[in-house]
Every structure is written in structure tokens, then in C-alpha cells.
Short mmCIF file of N, CA and C in Angstrom, two decimals:
data_model
loop_
_atom_site.label_atom_id
_atom_site.label_comp_id
_atom_site.label_asym_id
_atom_site.label_seq_id
_atom_site.Cartn_x
_atom_site.Cartn_y
_atom_site.Cartn_z
N UNK Z 1 99.49 46.04 116.02
CA UNK Z 1 100.78 45.47 116.30
C UNK Z 1 100.63 44.03 116.77
N UNK Z 2 99.55 43.75 117.49
CA UNK Z 2 99.31 42.38 117.95
C UNK Z 2 99.05 41.46 116.76
N UNK Z 3 98.30 41.94 115.78
CA UNK Z 3 98.05 41.15 114.58
C UNK Z 3 99.34 40.87 113.83
N UNK Z 4 100.20 41.88 113.75
CA UNK Z 4 101.49 41.71 113.10
C UNK Z 4 102.33 40.67 113.82
N UNK Z 5 102.32 40.71 115.14
CA UNK Z 5 103.08 39.74 115.92
C UNK Z 5 102.53 38.33 115.71
N UNK Z 6 101.21 38.17 115.63
CA UNK Z 6 100.61 36.85 115.39
C UNK Z 6 100.99 36.33 114.01
N UNK Z 7 101.05 37.22 113.01
CA UNK Z 7 101.46 36.80 111.68
C UNK Z 7 102.91 36.33 111.67
N UNK Z 8 103.75 37.02 112.43
CA UNK Z 8 105.15 36.61 112.50
C UNK Z 8 105.29 35.25 113.18
N UNK Z 9 104.51 35.04 114.22
CA UNK Z 9 104.59 33.77 114.95
C UNK Z 9 104.08 32.62 114.09
N UNK Z 10 103.05 32.86 113.30
CA UNK Z 10 102.49 31.79 112.48
C UNK Z 10 103.15 31.69 111.11
N UNK Z 11 104.19 32.46 110.89
CA UNK Z 11 105.01 32.42 109.66
C UNK Z 11 104.22 32.73 108.41
N UNK Z 12 103.28 33.62 108.47
CA UNK Z 12 102.58 34.04 107.27
C UNK Z 12 103.44 35.05 106.53
N UNK Z 13 103.16 35.17 105.25
CA UNK Z 13 103.87 36.16 104.46
C UNK Z 13 103.34 37.55 104.79
N UNK Z 14 104.26 38.49 104.86
CA UNK Z 14 103.88 39.86 105.15
C UNK Z 14 103.86 40.67 103.85
N UNK Z 15 102.93 41.60 103.78
CA UNK Z 15 102.92 42.50 102.63
C UNK Z 15 104.05 43.51 102.79
N UNK Z 16 104.32 44.27 101.73
CA UNK Z 16 105.39 45.26 101.80
C UNK Z 16 105.10 46.32 102.86
N UNK Z 17 103.83 46.73 102.96
CA UNK Z 17 103.47 47.75 103.95
C UNK Z 17 103.66 47.23 105.37
N UNK Z 18 103.28 45.99 105.61
CA UNK Z 18 103.47 45.41 106.94
C UNK Z 18 104.94 45.22 107.27
N UNK Z 19 105.72 44.82 106.28
CA UNK Z 19 107.14 44.66 106.48
C UNK Z 19 107.82 46.00 106.77
N UNK Z 20 107.42 47.04 106.04
CA UNK Z 20 107.97 48.37 106.29
C UNK Z 20 107.57 48.87 107.68
N UNK Z 21 106.34 48.58 108.09
CA UNK Z 21 105.90 48.98 109.42
C UNK Z 21 106.72 48.27 110.49
N UNK Z 22 107.03 47.01 110.28
CA UNK Z 22 107.86 46.27 111.22
C UNK Z 22 109.27 46.83 111.26
N UNK Z 23 109.82 47.17 110.10
CA UNK Z 23 111.17 47.75 110.04
C UNK Z 23 111.22 49.10 110.75
N UNK Z 24 110.21 49.93 110.53
CA UNK Z 24 110.17 51.23 111.19
C UNK Z 24 110.05 51.05 112.70
N UNK Z 25 109.29 50.07 113.13
CA UNK Z 25 109.16 49.81 114.57
C UNK Z 25 110.49 49.41 115.18
N UNK Z 26 111.24 48.56 114.48
CA UNK Z 26 112.56 48.15 114.97
C UNK Z 26 113.51 49.34 115.01
N UNK Z 27 113.50 50.15 113.96
CA UNK Z 27 114.38 51.32 113.92
C UNK Z 27 114.01 52.31 115.02
N UNK Z 28 112.72 52.50 115.27
CA UNK Z 28 112.32 53.42 116.34
C UNK Z 28 112.73 52.89 117.70
N UNK Z 29 112.73 51.58 117.89
CA UNK Z 29 113.21 51.01 119.15
C UNK Z 29 114.70 51.29 119.33
N UNK Z 30 115.48 51.06 118.27
CA UNK Z 30 116.91 51.36 118.32
C UNK Z 30 117.13 52.85 118.53
N UNK Z 31 116.33 53.65 117.87
CA UNK Z 31 116.44 55.10 118.00
C UNK Z 31 116.12 55.56 119.42
N UNK Z 32 115.16 54.91 120.05
CA UNK Z 32 114.84 55.24 121.43
C UNK Z 32 116.03 54.97 122.35
N UNK Z 33 116.68 53.84 122.14
CA UNK Z 33 117.86 53.51 122.96
C UNK Z 33 118.97 54.52 122.72
N UNK Z 34 119.23 54.84 121.46
CA UNK Z 34 120.28 55.82 121.15
C UNK Z 34 119.90 57.20 121.71
N UNK Z 35 118.64 57.56 121.63
CA UNK Z 35 118.19 58.84 122.16
C UNK Z 35 118.32 58.93 123.66
N UNK Z 36 118.01 57.84 124.34
CA UNK Z 36 118.16 57.83 125.80
C UNK Z 36 119.62 58.01 126.18
N UNK Z 37 120.51 57.52 125.35
CA UNK Z 37 121.94 57.69 125.64
C UNK Z 37 122.46 59.06 125.18
N UNK Z 38 121.85 59.64 124.16
CA UNK Z 38 122.35 60.88 123.57
C UNK Z 38 121.88 62.12 124.31
N UNK Z 39 120.62 62.17 124.67
CA UNK Z 39 120.06 63.38 125.26
C UNK Z 39 120.78 63.79 126.55
N UNK Z 40 121.10 62.88 127.46
CA UNK Z 40 121.86 63.33 128.65
C UNK Z 40 123.25 63.85 128.33
N UNK Z 41 123.83 63.41 127.22
CA UNK Z 41 125.17 63.87 126.85
C UNK Z 41 125.15 65.37 126.55
N UNK Z 42 124.05 65.88 126.05
CA UNK Z 42 123.98 67.30 125.73
C UNK Z 42 124.14 68.16 126.98
N UNK Z 43 123.75 67.63 128.12
CA UNK Z 43 123.87 68.39 129.36
C UNK Z 43 125.25 68.21 130.01
N UNK Z 44 125.91 67.11 129.73
CA UNK Z 44 127.24 66.86 130.30
C UNK Z 44 128.32 67.58 129.50
N UNK Z 45 128.22 67.53 128.17
CA UNK Z 45 129.22 68.15 127.31
C UNK Z 45 129.16 69.67 127.43
N UNK Z 46 130.20 70.30 126.96
CA UNK Z 46 130.30 71.76 127.03
C UNK Z 46 129.72 72.38 125.76
N UNK Z 47 128.40 72.28 125.61
CA UNK Z 47 127.73 72.86 124.46
C UNK Z 47 127.07 74.17 124.87
N UNK Z 48 126.71 74.96 123.87
CA UNK Z 48 126.00 76.20 124.16
C UNK Z 48 124.58 75.88 124.64
N UNK Z 49 123.95 76.88 125.22
CA UNK Z 49 122.60 76.69 125.76
C UNK Z 49 121.60 76.34 124.66
N UNK Z 50 121.80 76.90 123.47
CA UNK Z 50 120.89 76.60 122.35
C UNK Z 50 120.96 75.12 121.99
N UNK Z 51 122.16 74.56 121.94
CA UNK Z 51 122.30 73.14 121.60
C UNK Z 51 121.70 72.28 122.70
N UNK Z 52 121.89 72.69 123.95
CA UNK Z 52 121.34 71.92 125.07
C UNK Z 52 119.82 71.91 125.07
N UNK Z 53 119.20 72.93 124.47
CA UNK Z 53 117.74 72.98 124.41
C UNK Z 53 117.22 72.42 123.09
N UNK Z 54 117.86 72.77 121.98
CA UNK Z 54 117.36 72.40 120.66
C UNK Z 54 117.50 70.91 120.39
N UNK Z 55 118.63 70.32 120.71
CA UNK Z 55 118.86 68.91 120.36
C UNK Z 55 117.83 67.98 121.01
N UNK Z 56 117.62 68.03 122.32
CA UNK Z 56 116.62 67.13 122.89
C UNK Z 56 115.21 67.42 122.43
N UNK Z 57 114.88 68.70 122.25
CA UNK Z 57 113.51 69.03 121.84
C UNK Z 57 113.21 68.56 120.42
N UNK Z 58 114.15 68.76 119.51
CA UNK Z 58 113.94 68.28 118.14
C UNK Z 58 113.85 66.76 118.11
N UNK Z 59 114.72 66.12 118.88
CA UNK Z 59 114.68 64.65 118.94
C UNK Z 59 113.32 64.17 119.43
N UNK Z 60 112.82 64.75 120.50
CA UNK Z 60 111.55 64.32 121.08
C UNK Z 60 110.40 64.60 120.12
N UNK Z 61 110.39 65.76 119.49
CA UNK Z 61 109.31 66.11 118.57
C UNK Z 61 109.29 65.16 117.37
N UNK Z 62 110.44 64.92 116.77
CA UNK Z 62 110.48 64.02 115.61
C UNK Z 62 110.18 62.57 116.00
N UNK Z 63 110.62 62.16 117.18
CA UNK Z 63 110.33 60.80 117.64
C UNK Z 63 108.83 60.61 117.87
N UNK Z 64 108.20 61.58 118.50
CA UNK Z 64 106.74 61.50 118.73
C UNK Z 64 106.01 61.57 117.39
N UNK Z 65 106.50 62.39 116.46
CA UNK Z 65 105.87 62.45 115.13
C UNK Z 65 106.01 61.12 114.41
N UNK Z 66 107.14 60.45 114.55
CA UNK Z 66 107.33 59.14 113.92
C UNK Z 66 106.37 58.12 114.48
N UNK Z 67 106.22 58.12 115.79
CA UNK Z 67 105.29 57.17 116.41
C UNK Z 67 103.85 57.49 116.01
N UNK Z 68 103.50 58.77 115.94
CA UNK Z 68 102.15 59.16 115.52
C UNK Z 68 101.88 58.75 114.08
N UNK Z 69 102.84 58.98 113.21
CA UNK Z 69 102.67 58.58 111.81
C UNK Z 69 102.56 57.06 111.68
N UNK Z 70 103.30 56.35 112.48
CA UNK Z 70 103.23 54.89 112.47
C UNK Z 70 101.87 54.41 112.95
N UNK Z 71 101.33 55.06 113.97
CA UNK Z 71 100.03 54.64 114.49
C UNK Z 71 98.88 55.01 113.55
N UNK Z 72 99.06 56.06 112.71
CA UNK Z 72 98.04 56.43 111.74
C UNK Z 72 98.26 55.78 110.37
N UNK Z 73 99.12 54.76 110.33
CA UNK Z 73 99.45 54.01 109.11
C UNK Z 73 100.04 54.88 108.00
N UNK Z 74 100.74 55.90 108.37
CA UNK Z 74 101.53 56.70 107.43
C UNK Z 74 102.98 56.24 107.58
N UNK Z 75 103.22 55.02 107.15
CA UNK Z 75 104.49 54.36 107.42
C UNK Z 75 105.64 55.01 106.66
N UNK Z 76 105.39 55.46 105.46
CA UNK Z 76 106.45 56.13 104.68
C UNK Z 76 106.91 57.41 105.38
N UNK Z 77 105.96 58.18 105.91
CA UNK Z 77 106.34 59.40 106.64
C UNK Z 77 107.13 59.05 107.90
N UNK Z 78 106.71 58.01 108.59
CA UNK Z 78 107.43 57.58 109.79
C UNK Z 78 108.85 57.14 109.43
N UNK Z 79 109.00 56.49 108.29
CA UNK Z 79 110.32 56.08 107.83
C UNK Z 79 111.20 57.31 107.58
N UNK Z 80 110.64 58.31 106.90
CA UNK Z 80 111.41 59.51 106.61
C UNK Z 80 111.76 60.27 107.90
N UNK Z 81 110.84 60.34 108.84
CA UNK Z 81 111.13 61.01 110.10
C UNK Z 81 112.23 60.30 110.87
N UNK Z 82 112.21 58.96 110.85
CA UNK Z 82 113.27 58.22 111.55
C UNK Z 82 114.63 58.47 110.90
N UNK Z 83 114.65 58.60 109.59
CA UNK Z 83 115.91 58.91 108.90
C UNK Z 83 116.36 60.32 109.24
N UNK Z 84 115.41 61.27 109.32
CA UNK Z 84 115.76 62.64 109.71
C UNK Z 84 116.38 62.67 111.11
N UNK Z 85 115.84 61.88 112.01
CA UNK Z 85 116.38 61.85 113.38
C UNK Z 85 117.81 61.33 113.35
N UNK Z 86 118.04 60.24 112.61
CA UNK Z 86 119.39 59.70 112.54
C UNK Z 86 120.36 60.68 111.88
N UNK Z 87 119.91 61.39 110.86
CA UNK Z 87 120.77 62.38 110.22
C UNK Z 87 121.06 63.52 111.20
N UNK Z 88 120.06 63.94 111.96
CA UNK Z 88 120.29 64.96 112.98
C UNK Z 88 121.27 64.51 114.05
N UNK Z 89 121.16 63.27 114.47
CA UNK Z 89 122.12 62.74 115.44
C UNK Z 89 123.52 62.66 114.84
N UNK Z 90 123.59 62.35 113.56
CA UNK Z 90 124.89 62.29 112.90
C UNK Z 90 125.55 63.66 112.89
N UNK Z 91 124.80 64.67 112.51
CA UNK Z 91 125.34 66.03 112.49
C UNK Z 91 125.72 66.46 113.91
N UNK Z 92 124.89 66.12 114.88
CA UNK Z 92 125.17 66.47 116.27
C UNK Z 92 126.48 65.85 116.74
N UNK Z 93 126.64 64.56 116.50
CA UNK Z 93 127.87 63.89 116.93
C UNK Z 93 129.09 64.35 116.13
N UNK Z 94 128.88 64.63 114.86
CA UNK Z 94 130.01 65.02 114.02
C UNK Z 94 130.53 66.40 114.39
N UNK Z 95 129.62 67.34 114.65
CA UNK Z 95 130.03 68.71 114.96
C UNK Z 95 130.38 68.87 116.43
N UNK Z 96 129.56 68.30 117.30
CA UNK Z 96 129.70 68.60 118.71
C UNK Z 96 130.60 67.69 119.49
N UNK Z 97 130.81 66.50 119.03
CA UNK Z 97 131.57 65.54 119.81
C UNK Z 97 132.81 65.13 119.05
N UNK Z 98 133.40 64.06 119.48
CA UNK Z 98 134.57 63.52 118.82
C UNK Z 98 134.21 63.08 117.41
N UNK Z 99 135.06 63.34 116.43
CA UNK Z 99 134.74 62.99 115.05
C UNK Z 99 134.67 61.49 114.84
N UNK Z 100 135.32 60.71 115.68
CA UNK Z 100 135.21 59.26 115.58
C UNK Z 100 133.76 58.83 115.75
N UNK Z 101 133.07 59.39 116.74
CA UNK Z 101 131.66 59.06 116.96
C UNK Z 101 130.80 59.55 115.81
N UNK Z 102 131.17 60.67 115.24
CA UNK Z 102 130.44 61.17 114.08
C UNK Z 102 130.50 60.22 112.91
N UNK Z 103 131.71 59.72 112.62
CA UNK Z 103 131.83 58.75 111.52
C UNK Z 103 131.14 57.44 111.85
N UNK Z 104 131.16 57.04 113.10
CA UNK Z 104 130.47 55.83 113.51
C UNK Z 104 128.97 55.97 113.29
N UNK Z 105 128.42 57.12 113.66
CA UNK Z 105 126.98 57.33 113.48
C UNK Z 105 126.64 57.50 112.01
N UNK Z 106 127.56 58.01 111.19
CA UNK Z 106 127.32 58.07 109.73
C UNK Z 106 127.11 56.66 109.19
N UNK Z 107 127.94 55.73 109.61
CA UNK Z 107 127.78 54.35 109.13
C UNK Z 107 126.53 53.70 109.69
N UNK Z 108 126.16 54.02 110.91
CA UNK Z 108 124.91 53.50 111.46
C UNK Z 108 123.72 54.05 110.69
N UNK Z 109 123.76 55.33 110.36
CA UNK Z 109 122.67 55.94 109.59
C UNK Z 109 122.57 55.35 108.20
N UNK Z 110 123.71 55.14 107.55
CA UNK Z 110 123.68 54.49 106.24
C UNK Z 110 123.14 53.07 106.33
N UNK Z 111 123.46 52.37 107.40
CA UNK Z 111 122.93 51.03 107.60
C UNK Z 111 121.42 51.06 107.77
N UNK Z 112 120.92 52.03 108.49
CA UNK Z 112 119.46 52.17 108.67
C UNK Z 112 118.80 52.48 107.33
N UNK Z 113 119.41 53.36 106.55
CA UNK Z 113 118.84 53.70 105.24
C UNK Z 113 118.83 52.47 104.33
N UNK Z 114 119.88 51.68 104.36
CA UNK Z 114 119.93 50.46 103.55
C UNK Z 114 118.93 49.44 104.07
N UNK Z 115 118.73 49.40 105.38
CA UNK Z 115 117.80 48.45 106.01
C UNK Z 115 116.39 48.60 105.47
N UNK Z 116 116.01 49.82 105.09
CA UNK Z 116 114.66 50.05 104.58
C UNK Z 116 114.46 49.50 103.16
N UNK Z 117 115.51 49.20 102.42
CA UNK Z 117 115.43 48.64 101.06
C UNK Z 117 114.58 49.51 100.13
N UNK Z 118 114.79 50.80 100.17
CA UNK Z 118 114.08 51.72 99.29
C UNK Z 118 115.11 52.51 98.51
N UNK Z 119 115.14 52.34 97.22
CA UNK Z 119 116.19 52.92 96.39
C UNK Z 119 116.14 54.44 96.39
N UNK Z 120 114.93 55.02 96.42
CA UNK Z 120 114.82 56.48 96.40
C UNK Z 120 115.42 57.11 97.66
N UNK Z 121 115.10 56.54 98.81
CA UNK Z 121 115.66 57.09 100.04
C UNK Z 121 117.16 56.83 100.12
N UNK Z 122 117.59 55.72 99.58
CA UNK Z 122 119.02 55.42 99.60
C UNK Z 122 119.79 56.43 98.75
N UNK Z 123 119.27 56.72 97.57
CA UNK Z 123 119.96 57.68 96.69
C UNK Z 123 119.90 59.08 97.29
N UNK Z 124 118.74 59.49 97.78
CA UNK Z 124 118.59 60.85 98.30
C UNK Z 124 119.35 61.04 99.61
N UNK Z 125 118.99 60.28 100.62
CA UNK Z 125 119.59 60.47 101.95
C UNK Z 125 120.99 59.89 102.03
N UNK Z 126 121.18 58.72 101.46
CA UNK Z 126 122.50 58.11 101.49
C UNK Z 126 123.53 58.93 100.72
N UNK Z 127 123.12 59.47 99.57
CA UNK Z 127 124.02 60.31 98.79
C UNK Z 127 124.37 61.60 99.53
N UNK Z 128 123.36 62.23 100.11
CA UNK Z 128 123.61 63.47 100.85
C UNK Z 128 124.48 63.23 102.06
N UNK Z 129 124.24 62.13 102.76
CA UNK Z 129 125.04 61.81 103.94
C UNK Z 129 126.48 61.45 103.58
N UNK Z 130 126.65 60.76 102.47
CA UNK Z 130 128.00 60.42 102.02
C UNK Z 130 128.76 61.69 101.62
N UNK Z 131 128.10 62.59 100.93
CA UNK Z 131 128.74 63.86 100.57
C UNK Z 131 129.08 64.65 101.83
N UNK Z 132 128.19 64.66 102.82
CA UNK Z 132 128.46 65.36 104.06
C UNK Z 132 129.67 64.75 104.79
N UNK Z 133 129.73 63.43 104.79
CA UNK Z 133 130.84 62.74 105.49
C UNK Z 133 132.14 62.93 104.78
#
């Protein structure tokens, strides 16, 4: 990560793999902020005990898996895991909370999918998410 930061500071061109790694890092940072705000909501809202246990645990497991895949240079897997987390948050907000927040998170998830600039993930995940919405 330090080498990547030095390349950015010195304005060198990044390869596609390095650029994808940087994008996944940014998305995971945003995901961490959203997760810190989302996980406590499961305990405040009137959800069943299963949702109160399953939602934070799945979020934590997939987030740690994304970071592990990123550290082992499996950037494509980390990208897919980050998209899975956002889709899970979308379903969580859409079903469990106000539908306005669900639609808002649908657009955030589509923005993240578009941010990766990968046509296959856009068609697969973006199409499925649009049909769900």
C-alpha cells in the first residue's frame, strides 16, 4: 500500500490491477463507515433475534474476507465480496427499514458497481439489483 501511495504522489501511471486495488480499498473504507453506522441500527430497530445476530456477523465475515483477499492480491475476489456486502445491506435496508433508505442504498450500490468499470459485474450484479428494485 505504501508503494501504491508513492506512485500516486509521484504521478506514475497505474496498471489495471493497481487501479482496481485502489478502488477496492476506497470502497472498503466507505463500506467500513456504512457498516459502523448500520450494525448498531440492528440492535435499536425492532428486528427479530436472527436478524440482530445474522446481519452483523455476515457483514463482519465478508468485510474481513474482503480485506484478506485484498492483502493476498486476490483483488477480483475482494471486489466481488465488497459488492456482496453492499447488496446485503441493500436487502437489509429495503426489507427491514424504511423503503426510502432501501432505494437510496440501491443507488449507492449501483454507483459502487459502476465505479469498478467492469462490464461483467455491471451486467450481472447491476441487472439483478435493478430487477430486485
